[in-house]
mmCIF file of C-alpha atoms in Angstrom:
data_model
loop_
_atom_site.group_PDB
_atom_site.id
_atom_site.type_symbol
_atom_site.label_atom_id
_atom_site.label_comp_id
_atom_site.label_asym_id
_atom_site.label_seq_id
_atom_site.Cartn_x
_atom_site.Cartn_y
_atom_site.Cartn_z
ATOM 1 C CA MET S 1 18.728 -26.470 13.298
ATOM 2 C CA GLN S 2 20.377 -23.445 11.283
ATOM 3 C CA TYR S 3 19.609 -22.276 8.412
ATOM 4 C CA ASP S 4 22.285 -22.496 5.962
ATOM 5 C CA ASP S 5 21.654 -18.657 2.940
ATOM 6 C CA SER S 6 24.769 -19.470 1.812
ATOM 7 C CA VAL S 7 23.677 -20.390 -1.672
ATOM 8 C CA LEU S 8 20.642 -17.391 -1.942
ATOM 9 C CA THR S 9 21.564 -14.142 -3.428
ATOM 10 C CA ARG S 10 20.803 -11.517 -1.398
ATOM 11 C CA THR S 11 16.269 -10.640 -2.469
ATOM 12 C CA GLU S 12 16.611 -14.625 -2.173
ATOM 13 C CA ARG S 13 17.475 -14.052 1.578
ATOM 14 C CA ARG S 14 15.129 -11.031 1.801
ATOM 15 C CA ILE S 15 12.128 -13.523 0.312
ATOM 16 C CA PHE S 16 12.038 -16.370 2.639
ATOM 17 C CA ALA S 17 12.169 -13.634 5.123
ATOM 18 C CA LEU S 18 9.731 -11.710 4.003
ATOM 19 C CA ARG S 19 7.872 -15.182 3.816
ATOM 20 C CA THR S 20 8.890 -15.899 7.137
ATOM 21 C CA LEU S 21 7.957 -13.652 8.621
ATOM 22 C CA TYR S 22 3.778 -13.101 6.956
ATOM 23 C CA THR S 23 3.731 -17.180 7.090
ATOM 24 C CA ARG S 24 4.544 -16.292 11.181
ATOM 25 C CA ALA S 25 1.354 -13.813 11.362
ATOM 26 C CA GLY S 26 -1.033 -16.435 9.719
ATOM 27 C CA TYR S 27 -0.784 -15.845 5.359
ATOM 28 C CA GLY S 28 -0.820 -18.689 3.398
ATOM 29 C CA PRO S 29 1.325 -18.335 -0.157
ATOM 30 C CA TYR S 30 -1.166 -17.371 -3.630
ATOM 31 C CA ARG S 31 0.288 -18.147 -6.642
ATOM 32 C CA MET S 32 -1.399 -17.328 -10.142
ATOM 33 C CA ARG S 33 -0.652 -17.523 -13.592
ATOM 34 C CA LYS S 34 2.267 -15.176 -15.635
ATOM 35 C CA PHE S 35 -0.665 -13.400 -17.029
ATOM 36 C CA GLU S 36 -4.418 -12.835 -17.335
ATOM 37 C CA ASP S 37 -7.270 -12.108 -19.868
ATOM 38 C CA TYR S 38 -6.824 -8.876 -21.218
ATOM 39 C CA ASP S 39 -10.024 -7.845 -20.710
ATOM 40 C CA LEU S 40 -10.257 -8.159 -17.323
ATOM 41 C CA TYR S 41 -7.430 -5.336 -17.513
ATOM 42 C CA SER S 42 -9.075 -3.466 -19.851
ATOM 43 C CA ARG S 43 -12.773 -3.756 -18.478
ATOM 44 C CA ASN S 44 -10.639 -1.962 -14.963
ATOM 45 C CA LYS S 45 -8.234 0.563 -17.279
ATOM 46 C CA ASP S 46 -8.561 3.197 -14.288
ATOM 47 C CA TYR S 47 -7.089 1.036 -11.500
ATOM 48 C CA LEU S 48 -4.066 0.251 -13.201
ATOM 49 C CA LEU S 49 -0.515 3.275 -13.379
ATOM 50 C CA SER S 50 -0.857 2.598 -16.830
ATOM 51 C CA ASP S 51 -3.117 1.483 -20.088
ATOM 52 C CA ARG S 52 -0.011 -0.123 -21.353
ATOM 53 C CA VAL S 53 -0.578 -3.428 -21.250
ATOM 54 C CA ILE S 54 1.680 -5.941 -23.275
ATOM 55 C CA THR S 55 -0.642 -8.828 -25.131
ATOM 56 C CA PHE S 56 -0.542 -11.367 -27.129
ATOM 57 C CA THR S 57 -3.248 -13.914 -28.756
ATOM 58 C CA ASP S 58 -3.137 -17.324 -26.707
ATOM 59 C CA THR S 59 -3.805 -21.495 -28.754
ATOM 60 C CA ASN S 60 -8.005 -20.505 -29.252
ATOM 61 C CA GLY S 61 -7.250 -16.986 -30.033
ATOM 62 C CA LYS S 62 -8.942 -15.427 -27.311
ATOM 63 C CA LEU S 63 -6.402 -12.328 -26.538
ATOM 64 C CA LYS S 64 -4.658 -12.540 -23.419
ATOM 65 C CA ALA S 65 -1.884 -9.876 -21.228
ATOM 66 C CA LEU S 66 1.130 -10.798 -19.119
ATOM 67 C CA LYS S 67 -0.314 -9.607 -15.557
ATOM 68 C CA PRO S 68 0.390 -4.047 -14.962
ATOM 69 C CA ASP S 69 -0.831 -5.720 -11.115
ATOM 70 C CA VAL S 70 -0.586 -8.422 -9.191
ATOM 71 C CA THR S 71 -4.188 -7.068 -6.303
ATOM 72 C CA LEU S 72 -6.302 -6.770 -9.629
ATOM 73 C CA SER S 73 -5.211 -10.768 -10.212
ATOM 74 C CA ILE S 74 -5.989 -12.243 -6.783
ATOM 75 C CA VAL S 75 -10.068 -10.297 -6.344
ATOM 76 C CA LYS S 76 -10.898 -12.337 -9.628
ATOM 77 C CA ASN S 77 -9.758 -15.598 -8.208
ATOM 78 C CA LEU S 78 -10.135 -15.279 -5.425
ATOM 79 C CA ASP S 79 -14.502 -16.708 -3.842
ATOM 80 C CA ASP S 80 -15.392 -14.149 -2.341
ATOM 81 C CA ARG S 81 -16.421 -15.010 1.163
ATOM 82 C CA PRO S 82 -17.896 -11.704 3.344
ATOM 83 C CA ASP S 83 -17.493 -13.224 6.900
ATOM 84 C CA GLU S 84 -14.475 -14.949 6.093
ATOM 85 C CA LEU S 85 -11.797 -13.680 6.819
ATOM 86 C CA GLN S 86 -8.575 -14.474 4.229
ATOM 87 C CA LYS S 87 -4.719 -14.127 4.884
ATOM 88 C CA LEU S 88 -2.575 -14.204 1.548
ATOM 89 C CA PHE S 89 0.603 -13.292 0.370
ATOM 90 C CA TYR S 90 2.200 -14.078 -3.219
ATOM 91 C CA ASP S 91 5.683 -13.007 -4.410
ATOM 92 C CA GLU S 92 5.950 -12.431 -8.407
ATOM 93 C CA ASN S 93 6.561 -10.521 -11.080
ATOM 94 C CA VAL S 94 3.874 -7.559 -12.620
ATOM 95 C CA TYR S 95 4.726 -6.239 -15.970
ATOM 96 C CA ARG S 96 4.481 -2.053 -16.118
ATOM 97 C CA VAL S 97 6.395 0.818 -18.169
ATOM 98 C CA SER S 98 9.364 2.558 -17.077
ATOM 99 C CA GLU S 99 8.423 6.217 -16.334
ATOM 100 C CA ARG S 100 12.303 6.808 -17.170
ATOM 101 C CA THR S 101 13.134 4.993 -20.596
ATOM 102 C CA ASN S 102 9.413 4.714 -21.304
ATOM 103 C CA THR S 103 10.004 0.978 -22.051
ATOM 104 C CA PHE S 104 8.503 -2.247 -20.271
ATOM 105 C CA ARG S 105 9.725 -3.900 -17.242
ATOM 106 C CA GLU S 106 9.685 -6.416 -15.250
ATOM 107 C CA ILE S 107 9.837 -5.737 -11.423
ATOM 108 C CA MET S 108 10.203 -8.223 -8.873
ATOM 109 C CA GLN S 109 6.820 -7.304 -6.104
ATOM 110 C CA MET S 110 6.703 -8.984 -2.284
ATOM 111 C CA GLY S 111 3.474 -8.444 -0.578
ATOM 112 C CA LEU S 112 -0.143 -9.595 1.977
ATOM 113 C CA GLU S 113 -4.081 -9.151 1.123
ATOM 114 C CA CYS S 114 -5.682 -9.553 3.939
ATOM 115 C CA ILE S 115 -9.211 -10.045 2.158
ATOM 116 C CA GLY S 116 -12.961 -10.766 3.547
ATOM 117 C CA ALA S 117 -14.177 -9.241 7.210
ATOM 118 C CA ALA S 118 -10.764 -7.396 6.724
ATOM 119 C CA GLY S 119 -12.299 -4.631 9.750
ATOM 120 C CA ASN S 120 -10.078 -2.692 11.353
ATOM 121 C CA GLN S 121 -8.452 -4.723 13.862
ATOM 122 C CA ALA S 122 -7.280 -6.513 10.126
ATOM 123 C CA ALA S 123 -5.814 -2.665 9.285
ATOM 124 C CA ALA S 124 -4.264 -2.381 12.540
ATOM 125 C CA GLU S 125 -2.668 -5.914 11.795
ATOM 126 C CA VAL S 126 -1.308 -5.310 8.444
ATOM 127 C CA ILE S 127 -0.356 -2.007 8.782
ATOM 128 C CA ARG S 128 1.957 -3.047 11.651
ATOM 129 C CA LEU S 129 3.752 -6.174 8.683
ATOM 130 C CA ALA S 130 4.455 -3.114 6.818
ATOM 131 C CA GLU S 131 6.174 -1.686 9.521
ATOM 132 C CA LYS S 132 8.055 -4.508 10.395
ATOM 133 C CA SER S 133 8.478 -5.948 6.289
ATOM 134 C CA LEU S 134 10.939 -1.876 5.962
ATOM 135 C CA ALA S 135 12.670 -3.102 9.030
ATOM 136 C CA LEU S 136 13.463 -5.990 8.196
ATOM 137 C CA VAL S 137 14.726 -5.114 4.230
ATOM 138 C CA ALA S 138 16.164 -2.160 5.826
ATOM 139 C CA GLY S 139 19.150 -3.032 8.061
ATOM 140 C CA ASP S 140 20.356 0.390 10.030
ATOM 141 C CA ASN S 141 19.802 2.565 7.212
ATOM 142 C CA ASP S 142 16.377 4.635 8.602
ATOM 143 C CA TYR S 143 12.395 3.596 7.079
ATOM 144 C CA ILE S 144 9.735 5.257 7.396
ATOM 145 C CA LEU S 145 6.219 3.973 7.045
ATOM 146 C CA ARG S 146 4.002 7.345 5.819
ATOM 147 C CA ILE S 147 0.337 6.642 6.414
ATOM 148 C CA SER S 148 -2.393 8.902 5.847
ATOM 149 C CA ASP S 149 -6.861 8.567 5.488
ATOM 150 C CA ILE S 150 -7.674 9.422 1.276
ATOM 151 C CA ASP S 151 -11.784 9.176 2.247
ATOM 152 C CA MET S 152 -10.733 11.845 5.091
ATOM 153 C CA LEU S 153 -9.027 14.223 2.483
ATOM 154 C CA THR S 154 -11.751 13.699 0.112
ATOM 155 C CA PHE S 155 -14.697 14.140 2.239
ATOM 156 C CA ILE S 156 -12.818 17.582 3.578
ATOM 157 C CA ILE S 157 -12.585 18.567 -0.251
ATOM 158 C CA ASP S 158 -16.196 17.541 -2.139
ATOM 159 C CA ASP S 159 -17.517 19.533 0.876
ATOM 160 C CA MET S 160 -15.651 22.931 -0.791
ATOM 161 C CA SER S 161 -17.129 23.392 -4.409
ATOM 162 C CA ASP S 162 -19.902 21.396 -6.426
ATOM 163 C CA SER S 163 -16.726 21.632 -9.023
ATOM 164 C CA ARG S 164 -15.445 19.151 -9.934
ATOM 165 C CA TYR S 165 -12.311 21.481 -11.293
ATOM 166 C CA VAL S 166 -11.996 22.700 -8.118
ATOM 167 C CA ARG S 167 -11.455 20.055 -6.383
ATOM 168 C CA GLY S 168 -9.572 18.123 -8.976
ATOM 169 C CA GLU S 169 -7.098 20.891 -8.222
ATOM 170 C CA LEU S 170 -7.096 20.940 -4.616
ATOM 171 C CA LEU S 171 -6.330 16.795 -4.685
ATOM 172 C CA ARG S 172 -3.448 17.730 -6.469
ATOM 173 C CA LEU S 173 -2.106 20.222 -4.752
ATOM 174 C CA ALA S 174 -2.387 18.269 -1.360
ATOM 175 C CA GLY S 175 -0.483 15.927 -2.977
ATOM 176 C CA GLU S 176 2.375 18.372 -3.951
ATOM 177 C CA LYS S 177 1.126 18.996 -0.939
ATOM 178 C CA ASN S 178 1.166 23.304 -1.932
ATOM 179 C CA LEU S 179 -0.858 24.979 1.350
ATOM 180 C CA HIS S 180 0.195 29.254 -1.324
ATOM 181 C CA GLY S 181 -1.222 27.519 -4.422
ATOM 182 C CA ILE S 182 -4.235 25.931 -1.983
ATOM 183 C CA ALA S 183 -5.890 29.452 -1.273
ATOM 184 C CA LYS S 184 -5.418 30.672 -3.545
ATOM 185 C CA VAL S 185 -7.781 28.015 -6.229
ATOM 186 C CA CYS S 186 -10.020 28.808 -2.657
ATOM 187 C CA GLU S 187 -9.991 32.751 -2.586
ATOM 188 C CA ASP S 188 -10.922 32.593 -6.961
ATOM 189 C CA ASN S 189 -13.545 30.344 -5.737
ATOM 190 C CA GLU S 190 -15.198 31.540 -3.175
ATOM 191 C CA VAL S 191 -14.686 28.540 -0.401
ATOM 192 C CA PRO S 192 -15.667 29.843 2.878
ATOM 193 C CA ALA S 193 -12.130 30.508 4.228
ATOM 194 C CA GLU S 194 -13.028 28.267 7.387
ATOM 195 C CA LYS S 195 -13.555 24.636 5.052
ATOM 196 C CA CYS S 196 -9.674 26.198 3.482
ATOM 197 C CA GLY S 197 -8.414 26.329 6.700
ATOM 198 C CA VAL S 198 -9.629 22.648 7.832
ATOM 199 C CA LEU S 199 -7.104 20.896 4.030
ATOM 200 C CA THR S 200 -4.741 23.204 4.870
ATOM 201 C CA GLY S 201 -4.287 22.413 8.664
ATOM 202 C CA LEU S 202 -4.620 19.084 7.481
ATOM 203 C CA LEU S 203 -2.351 19.087 5.464
ATOM 204 C CA GLY S 204 -0.475 20.637 8.239
ATOM 205 C CA LEU S 205 -0.018 17.961 10.563
ATOM 206 C CA TYR S 206 3.438 15.209 10.319
ATOM 207 C CA GLY S 207 4.036 13.674 13.394
ATOM 208 C CA THR S 208 3.534 9.975 14.417
ATOM 209 C CA PRO S 209 0.287 8.607 15.140
ATOM 210 C CA ALA S 210 0.410 9.414 19.336
ATOM 211 C CA GLU S 211 1.640 13.571 18.477
ATOM 212 C CA VAL S 212 -0.853 13.911 15.545
ATOM 213 C CA MET S 213 -4.515 12.647 16.747
ATOM 214 C CA PRO S 214 -5.300 15.013 19.257
ATOM 215 C CA GLU S 215 -4.318 17.859 16.459
ATOM 216 C CA LEU S 216 -6.412 16.158 13.825
ATOM 217 C CA GLU S 217 -8.975 15.371 16.191
ATOM 218 C CA GLU S 218 -9.272 18.357 17.163
ATOM 219 C CA ILE S 219 -9.387 20.554 13.424
ATOM 220 C CA CYS S 220 -11.767 17.268 11.819
ATOM 221 C CA ARG S 221 -14.102 18.110 14.675
ATOM 222 C CA GLY S 222 -17.835 18.520 14.299
ATOM 223 C CA THR S 223 -16.606 18.687 10.053
ATOM 224 C CA VAL S 224 -17.724 16.234 7.477
ATOM 225 C CA ALA S 225 -14.411 13.598 8.212
ATOM 226 C CA GLU S 226 -15.287 13.523 11.805
ATOM 227 C CA PRO S 227 -16.181 10.099 10.860
ATOM 228 C CA GLU S 228 -12.904 8.769 9.709
ATOM 229 C CA VAL S 229 -11.301 10.293 12.557
ATOM 230 C CA GLU S 230 -12.770 8.075 15.049
ATOM 231 C CA GLU S 231 -12.222 5.142 12.198
ATOM 232 C CA LEU S 232 -8.135 5.944 11.802
ATOM 233 C CA LYS S 233 -8.087 6.016 15.976
ATOM 234 C CA GLU S 234 -9.454 3.454 16.262
ATOM 235 C CA VAL S 235 -6.881 1.444 13.624
ATOM 236 C CA LEU S 236 -3.825 3.267 14.745
ATOM 237 C CA GLY S 237 -4.451 2.744 18.334
ATOM 238 C CA SER S 238 -3.548 -0.240 18.436
ATOM 239 C CA LEU S 239 0.700 0.910 17.360
ATOM 240 C CA TYR S 240 1.633 3.485 19.953
ATOM 241 C CA ASP S 241 3.944 1.053 21.446
ATOM 242 C CA GLY S 242 6.850 2.803 21.559
ATOM 243 C CA GLU S 243 8.032 5.007 25.089
ATOM 244 C CA ASP S 244 5.653 7.244 25.708
ATOM 245 C CA GLY S 245 2.562 5.909 23.153
ATOM 246 C CA LYS S 246 5.295 6.415 20.588
ATOM 247 C CA ASP S 247 6.116 5.316 17.252
ATOM 248 C CA MET S 248 9.657 7.505 15.669
ATOM 249 C CA HIS S 249 8.971 3.998 12.521
ATOM 250 C CA ILE S 250 5.051 4.925 11.649
ATOM 251 C CA VAL S 251 3.996 8.682 11.019
ATOM 252 C CA MET S 252 0.917 10.868 9.727
ATOM 253 C CA ASP S 253 1.118 12.506 5.805
ATOM 254 C CA PHE S 254 -1.993 13.479 4.254
ATOM 255 C CA SER S 255 -0.729 14.378 1.155
ATOM 256 C CA VAL S 256 -0.258 11.116 0.786
ATOM 257 C CA ILE S 257 -3.028 9.591 -1.745
ATOM 258 C CA GLY S 258 -1.285 7.808 -4.364
ATOM 259 C CA ASP S 259 -4.028 6.356 -6.569
ATOM 260 C CA THR S 260 -7.527 7.723 -6.045
ATOM 261 C CA ASN S 261 -9.210 5.139 -7.774
ATOM 262 C CA TYR S 262 -7.480 2.216 -6.230
ATOM 263 C CA TYR S 263 -7.783 2.544 -2.829
ATOM 264 C CA ASN S 264 -10.377 4.638 -0.183
ATOM 265 C CA GLY S 265 -9.131 4.956 3.321
ATOM 266 C CA MET S 266 -6.559 4.483 4.611
ATOM 267 C CA ALA S 267 -2.939 4.639 2.662
ATOM 268 C CA PHE S 268 0.826 4.657 3.309
ATOM 269 C CA GLU S 269 4.036 3.936 1.876
ATOM 270 C CA GLY S 270 7.077 3.149 3.208
ATOM 271 C CA TYR S 271 11.096 4.673 2.317
ATOM 272 C CA ILE S 272 14.206 3.734 2.824
ATOM 273 C CA ASP S 273 16.658 5.952 3.664
ATOM 274 C CA GLY S 274 18.816 6.816 0.973
ATOM 275 C CA LEU S 275 16.931 5.456 -1.947
ATOM 276 C CA PRO S 276 15.378 8.171 -3.835
ATOM 277 C CA GLU S 277 11.746 5.974 -4.445
ATOM 278 C CA SER S 278 9.334 4.524 -2.216
ATOM 279 C CA VAL S 279 9.582 1.039 -1.233
ATOM 280 C CA LEU S 280 6.600 -0.032 -0.499
ATOM 281 C CA VAL S 281 2.337 0.808 -1.223
ATOM 282 C CA GLY S 282 -0.575 -0.396 0.215
ATOM 283 C CA GLY S 283 -3.498 0.769 1.239
ATOM 284 C CA ARG S 284 -7.820 -0.247 1.831
ATOM 285 C CA TYR S 285 -9.234 -1.217 -1.636
ATOM 286 C CA ASP S 286 -13.329 -1.631 -0.320
ATOM 287 C CA ARG S 287 -14.558 0.615 -3.812
ATOM 288 C CA LEU S 288 -11.910 -2.698 -6.154
ATOM 289 C CA MET S 289 -13.831 -5.591 -4.161
ATOM 290 C CA GLN S 290 -17.310 -3.334 -5.296
ATOM 291 C CA ARG S 291 -16.585 -2.702 -8.715
ATOM 292 C CA MET S 292 -15.537 -6.123 -9.631
ATOM 293 C CA LYS S 293 -19.288 -7.130 -7.448
ATOM 294 C CA LYS S 294 -17.437 -8.535 -4.379
ATOM 295 C CA LYS S 295 -18.871 -7.868 -1.691
ATOM 296 C CA SER S 296 -15.302 -8.015 1.353
ATOM 297 C CA ARG S 297 -13.351 -6.020 2.587
ATOM 298 C CA ALA S 298 -9.806 -5.473 1.553
ATOM 299 C CA ILE S 299 -6.428 -3.641 2.543
ATOM 300 C CA GLY S 300 -3.364 -5.032 1.014
ATOM 301 C CA PHE S 301 0.079 -3.303 0.374
ATOM 302 C CA ALA S 302 3.175 -4.833 -1.769
ATOM 303 C CA VAL S 303 7.118 -4.759 -1.529
ATOM 304 C CA TYR S 304 8.927 -3.911 -4.729
ATOM 305 C CA LEU S 305 11.950 -5.705 -4.524
ATOM 306 C CA ASP S 306 13.891 -3.912 -6.865
ATOM 307 C CA ASN S 307 13.911 -1.151 -5.678
ATOM 308 C CA LEU S 308 16.183 -2.967 -3.049
ATOM 309 C CA GLY S 309 19.016 -3.216 -4.819
ATOM 310 C CA MET S 310 20.117 0.265 -5.009
ATOM 311 C CA LEU S 311 21.013 -0.490 -0.907
ATOM 312 C CA GLY S 312 24.140 -0.699 0.288
ATOM 313 C CA ARG S 313 25.596 -4.469 1.845
ATOM 314 C CA THR S 314 25.837 -2.843 5.190
ATOM 315 C CA ALA S 315 21.674 -1.309 4.747
ATOM 316 C CA GLY S 316 19.816 -4.273 4.413
ATOM 317 C CA ASP S 317 22.132 -7.439 3.862
ATOM 318 C CA GLU S 318 23.047 -7.487 8.676
ATOM 319 C CA ALA S 319 19.014 -6.908 8.986
ATOM 320 C CA ILE S 320 18.589 -10.671 6.726
ATOM 321 C CA GLU S 321 21.640 -12.161 8.530
ATOM 322 C CA SER S 322 20.352 -12.233 12.036
ATOM 323 C CA PHE S 323 17.034 -13.436 10.878
ATOM 324 C CA PHE S 324 18.770 -16.150 9.297
ATOM 325 C CA SER S 325 20.831 -16.861 12.172
ATOM 326 C CA SER S 326 18.018 -17.202 14.832
ATOM 327 C CA TYR S 327 16.104 -19.241 11.945
ATOM 328 C CA ARG S 328 14.207 -22.242 12.770
ATOM 329 C CA ALA S 329 12.238 -24.837 11.204
ATOM 330 C CA PRO S 330 8.959 -23.730 11.201
ATOM 331 C CA GLU S 331 7.666 -27.583 12.219
ATOM 332 C CA GLU S 332 10.542 -26.547 15.420
ATOM 333 C CA ASP S 333 8.779 -23.526 17.232
ATOM 334 C CA GLU S 334 6.419 -24.255 19.470
#
């Protein structure tokens, strides 16, 4: 059976294609209310991009908020099953302050979460689905998924100084990939040259996992970050599926820091050529689970559908149309 997508908007076609991708990978749909108790966000402001939240008073006098974040709501409401793997996806709107206009925006996002016994195998699957999501919506445009490990970076920086201020400066400069600034901070604060060299060496790495991993192992050998290298190697090893073990759409870049309050371990960002901002953001958030009194591990990502509106027709629609032209209803699949 062929599917006629002529009645769908461009965004609806993308949502349908992503929904089918995730369903076929074993993820189930998750629906939630548009609002939550404001207390959820007031207690977890450090996990939000902004502490400005749209609130209103319910008929029972309780303060409610339009959700500025999907993951917090999912973590709050999902049963804690650390020995099981719960795989879900969503398409929801969130309400955040625009950095450009300083006004509230309704933002469309679609994503998936892998929660529970979400070990290295689950992490590899999520990263692969993130790469496939980018491929699906990018069409003829080139795209790239940049992967980092926040724990590896913070372990190295924490070992460089006892000063919270110095560590904060080093982390900020690392996110900017400012090697000169890092060298100056190290010199001014008498950080040993070998420790400074580990950080600048890490930030100097850029390339596919197959290209970068041998250098990463050499740089981190004998350091506090060595155990993280082994875990990263195990996760990314299954992604070496291109010619000569290379996948040119997945690169390692340790300047990808993201929100260190939100993510720990692996973090990643997806970009499409021609768009100035990331269209996909994700990572592991075990610490958030612990903060919410959950024993489960978790990893996931979100695709920001609003950002795709700036793509030209040939950039994204051909991939979607190709998807629909070969689409068969799920019940017809073997």
